[in-house]
Short mmCIF file of C-alpha atoms in Angstrom, two decimals:
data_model
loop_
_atom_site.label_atom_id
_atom_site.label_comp_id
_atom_site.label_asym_id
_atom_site.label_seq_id
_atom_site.Cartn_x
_atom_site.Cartn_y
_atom_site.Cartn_z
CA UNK A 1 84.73 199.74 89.19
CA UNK A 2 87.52 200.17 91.82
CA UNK A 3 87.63 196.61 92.31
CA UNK A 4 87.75 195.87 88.66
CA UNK A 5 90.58 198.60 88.53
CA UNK A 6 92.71 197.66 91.33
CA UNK A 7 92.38 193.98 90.26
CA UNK A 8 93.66 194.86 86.59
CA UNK A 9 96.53 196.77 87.55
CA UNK A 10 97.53 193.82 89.88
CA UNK A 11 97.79 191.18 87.14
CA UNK A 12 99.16 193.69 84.87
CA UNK A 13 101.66 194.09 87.58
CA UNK A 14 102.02 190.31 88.14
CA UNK A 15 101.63 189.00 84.80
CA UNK A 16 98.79 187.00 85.65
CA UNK A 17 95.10 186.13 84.10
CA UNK A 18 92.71 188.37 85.74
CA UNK A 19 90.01 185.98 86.57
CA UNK A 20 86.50 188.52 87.05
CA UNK A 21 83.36 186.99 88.32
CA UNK A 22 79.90 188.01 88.28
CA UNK A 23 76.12 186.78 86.97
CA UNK A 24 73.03 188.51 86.45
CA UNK A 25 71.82 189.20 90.29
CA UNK A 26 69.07 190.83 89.40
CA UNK A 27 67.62 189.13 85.99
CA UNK A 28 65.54 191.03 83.36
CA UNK A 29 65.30 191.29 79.50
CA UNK A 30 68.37 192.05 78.07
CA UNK A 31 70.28 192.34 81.13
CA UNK A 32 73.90 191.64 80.96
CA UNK A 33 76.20 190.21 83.78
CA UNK A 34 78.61 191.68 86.29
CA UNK A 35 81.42 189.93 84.08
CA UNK A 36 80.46 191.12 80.85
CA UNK A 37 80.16 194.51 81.77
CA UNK A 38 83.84 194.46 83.16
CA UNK A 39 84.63 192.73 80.08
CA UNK A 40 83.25 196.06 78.06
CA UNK A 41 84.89 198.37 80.54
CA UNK A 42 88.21 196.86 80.36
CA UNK A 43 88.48 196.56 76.49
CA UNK A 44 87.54 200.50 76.33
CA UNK A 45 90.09 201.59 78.62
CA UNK A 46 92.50 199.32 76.58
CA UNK A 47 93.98 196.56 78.98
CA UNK A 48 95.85 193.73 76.96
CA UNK A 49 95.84 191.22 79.73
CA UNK A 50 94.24 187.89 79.31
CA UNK A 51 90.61 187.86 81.34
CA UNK A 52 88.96 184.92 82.50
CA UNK A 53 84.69 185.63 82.94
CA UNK A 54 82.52 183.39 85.78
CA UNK A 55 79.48 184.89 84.55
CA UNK A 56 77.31 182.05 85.95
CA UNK A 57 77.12 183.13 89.62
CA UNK A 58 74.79 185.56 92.04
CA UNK A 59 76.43 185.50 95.08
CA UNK A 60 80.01 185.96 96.52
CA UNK A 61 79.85 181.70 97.13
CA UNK A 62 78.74 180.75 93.75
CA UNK A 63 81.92 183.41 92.84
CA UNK A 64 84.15 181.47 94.37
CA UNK A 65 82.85 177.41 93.15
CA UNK A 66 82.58 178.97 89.90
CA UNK A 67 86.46 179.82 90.04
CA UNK A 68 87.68 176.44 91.30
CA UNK A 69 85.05 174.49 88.95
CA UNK A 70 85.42 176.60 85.84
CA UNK A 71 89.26 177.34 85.55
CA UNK A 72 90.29 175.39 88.38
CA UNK A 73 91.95 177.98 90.20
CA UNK A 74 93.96 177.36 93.50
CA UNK A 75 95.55 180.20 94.73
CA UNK A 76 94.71 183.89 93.95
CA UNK A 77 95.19 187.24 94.66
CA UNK A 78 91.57 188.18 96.00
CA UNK A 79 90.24 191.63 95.40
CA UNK A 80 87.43 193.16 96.65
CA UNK A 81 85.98 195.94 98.74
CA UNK A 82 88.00 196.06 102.28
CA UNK A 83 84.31 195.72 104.35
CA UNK A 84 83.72 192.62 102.07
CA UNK A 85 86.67 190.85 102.11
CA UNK A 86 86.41 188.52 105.12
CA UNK A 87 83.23 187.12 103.71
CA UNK A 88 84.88 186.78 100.13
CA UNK A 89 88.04 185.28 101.89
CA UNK A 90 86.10 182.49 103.86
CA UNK A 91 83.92 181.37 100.95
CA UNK A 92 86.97 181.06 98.84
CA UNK A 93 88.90 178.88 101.09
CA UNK A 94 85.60 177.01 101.39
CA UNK A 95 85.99 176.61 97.79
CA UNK A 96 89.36 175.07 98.24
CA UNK A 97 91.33 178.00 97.01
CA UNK A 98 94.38 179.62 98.55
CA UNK A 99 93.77 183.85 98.57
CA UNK A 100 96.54 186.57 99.04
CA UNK A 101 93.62 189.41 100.18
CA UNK A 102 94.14 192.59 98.34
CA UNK A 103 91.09 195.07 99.55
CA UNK A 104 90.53 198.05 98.03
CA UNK A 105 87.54 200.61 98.15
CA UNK A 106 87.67 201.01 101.89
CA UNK A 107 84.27 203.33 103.20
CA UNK A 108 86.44 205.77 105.23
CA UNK A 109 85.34 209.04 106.32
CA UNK A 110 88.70 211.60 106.60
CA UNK A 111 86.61 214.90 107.19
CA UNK A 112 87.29 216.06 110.89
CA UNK A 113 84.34 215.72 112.97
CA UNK A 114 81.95 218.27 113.99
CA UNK A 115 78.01 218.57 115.17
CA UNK A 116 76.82 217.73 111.59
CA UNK A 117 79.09 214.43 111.99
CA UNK A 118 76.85 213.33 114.97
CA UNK A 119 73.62 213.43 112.78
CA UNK A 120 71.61 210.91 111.31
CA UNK A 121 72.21 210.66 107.79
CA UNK A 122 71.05 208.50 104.87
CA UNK A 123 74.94 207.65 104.03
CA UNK A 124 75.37 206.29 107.73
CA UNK A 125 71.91 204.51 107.03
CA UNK A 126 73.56 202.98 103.93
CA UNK A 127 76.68 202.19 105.50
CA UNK A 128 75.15 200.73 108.54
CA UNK A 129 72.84 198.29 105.82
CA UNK A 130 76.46 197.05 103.99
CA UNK A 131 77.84 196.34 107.38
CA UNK A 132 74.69 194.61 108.57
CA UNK A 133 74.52 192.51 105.32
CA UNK A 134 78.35 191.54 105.52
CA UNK A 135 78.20 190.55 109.27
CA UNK A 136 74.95 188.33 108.43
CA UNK A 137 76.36 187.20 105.08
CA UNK A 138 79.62 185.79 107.19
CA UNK A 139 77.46 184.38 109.61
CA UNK A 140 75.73 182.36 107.18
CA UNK A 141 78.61 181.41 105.15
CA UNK A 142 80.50 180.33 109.00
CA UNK A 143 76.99 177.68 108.81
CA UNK A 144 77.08 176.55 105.09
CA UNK A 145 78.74 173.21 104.35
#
């Protein structure tokens, strides 16, 4: 929702399409897709800009082909989570599309430290999985054709 947020306020701000991509990644019966669901969000909180939907993809790569394939986009203002944006950034030049980065959501902790900070906890655990799936993500998209 941050991203979706962020991104909106930016092409309100620009005067720009906001172009929002996102499939079913998990499929089921009567499940609706990442873009859709933005789609709802946006018309309840009232924005009046135009919106593009790529609901068609599952992963950040298929995200950014959709883009270039669908509305034949070449140069955007990329938004998304500040731990996810070099793999989004690679996979859309890949696609042939010129990005501006604009991350947002950044996992920052601002509490001063103390003994409880050096403890295991299931947030670190969490954290440590994103981190783990980006840097492997990257590593496979630094492979891919």
């Amino acid at each position: 929702q941050k991203r979706l947020v962020y991104g909106a306020g930016l092409a309100s701000r620009t005067g720009r399409s906001l172009v929002f991509s996102g499939g079913v990644v998990y499929p089921g019966k009567g499940v609706e897709s990442e873009a859709e669901a933005a789609r709802r969000f946006l018309a309840r909180e009232g924005y009046k800009g135009r919106v593009e939907l790529e609901d068609l993809s599952r992963t950040t790569w298929e995200n950014a082909a959709g883009a270039a394939r669908r509305f034949g986009v070449r140069r955007v203002i990329l938004v998304t989570s500040a731990y996810h944006m070099p793999r989004s950034f690679l996979a859309f030049r890949r696609a042939g599309i010129a990005c501006l980065p604009a991350p947002t959501d950044y996992k920052v902790d601002r509490t001063p430290a103390s003994l409880a900070w050096w403890l295991p906890s299931m947030e670190a655990l969490r954290l440590s999985w994103k981190a783990l799936h980006e840097y492997l993500g990257l590593l496979g998209y630094l492979v891919k054709a």
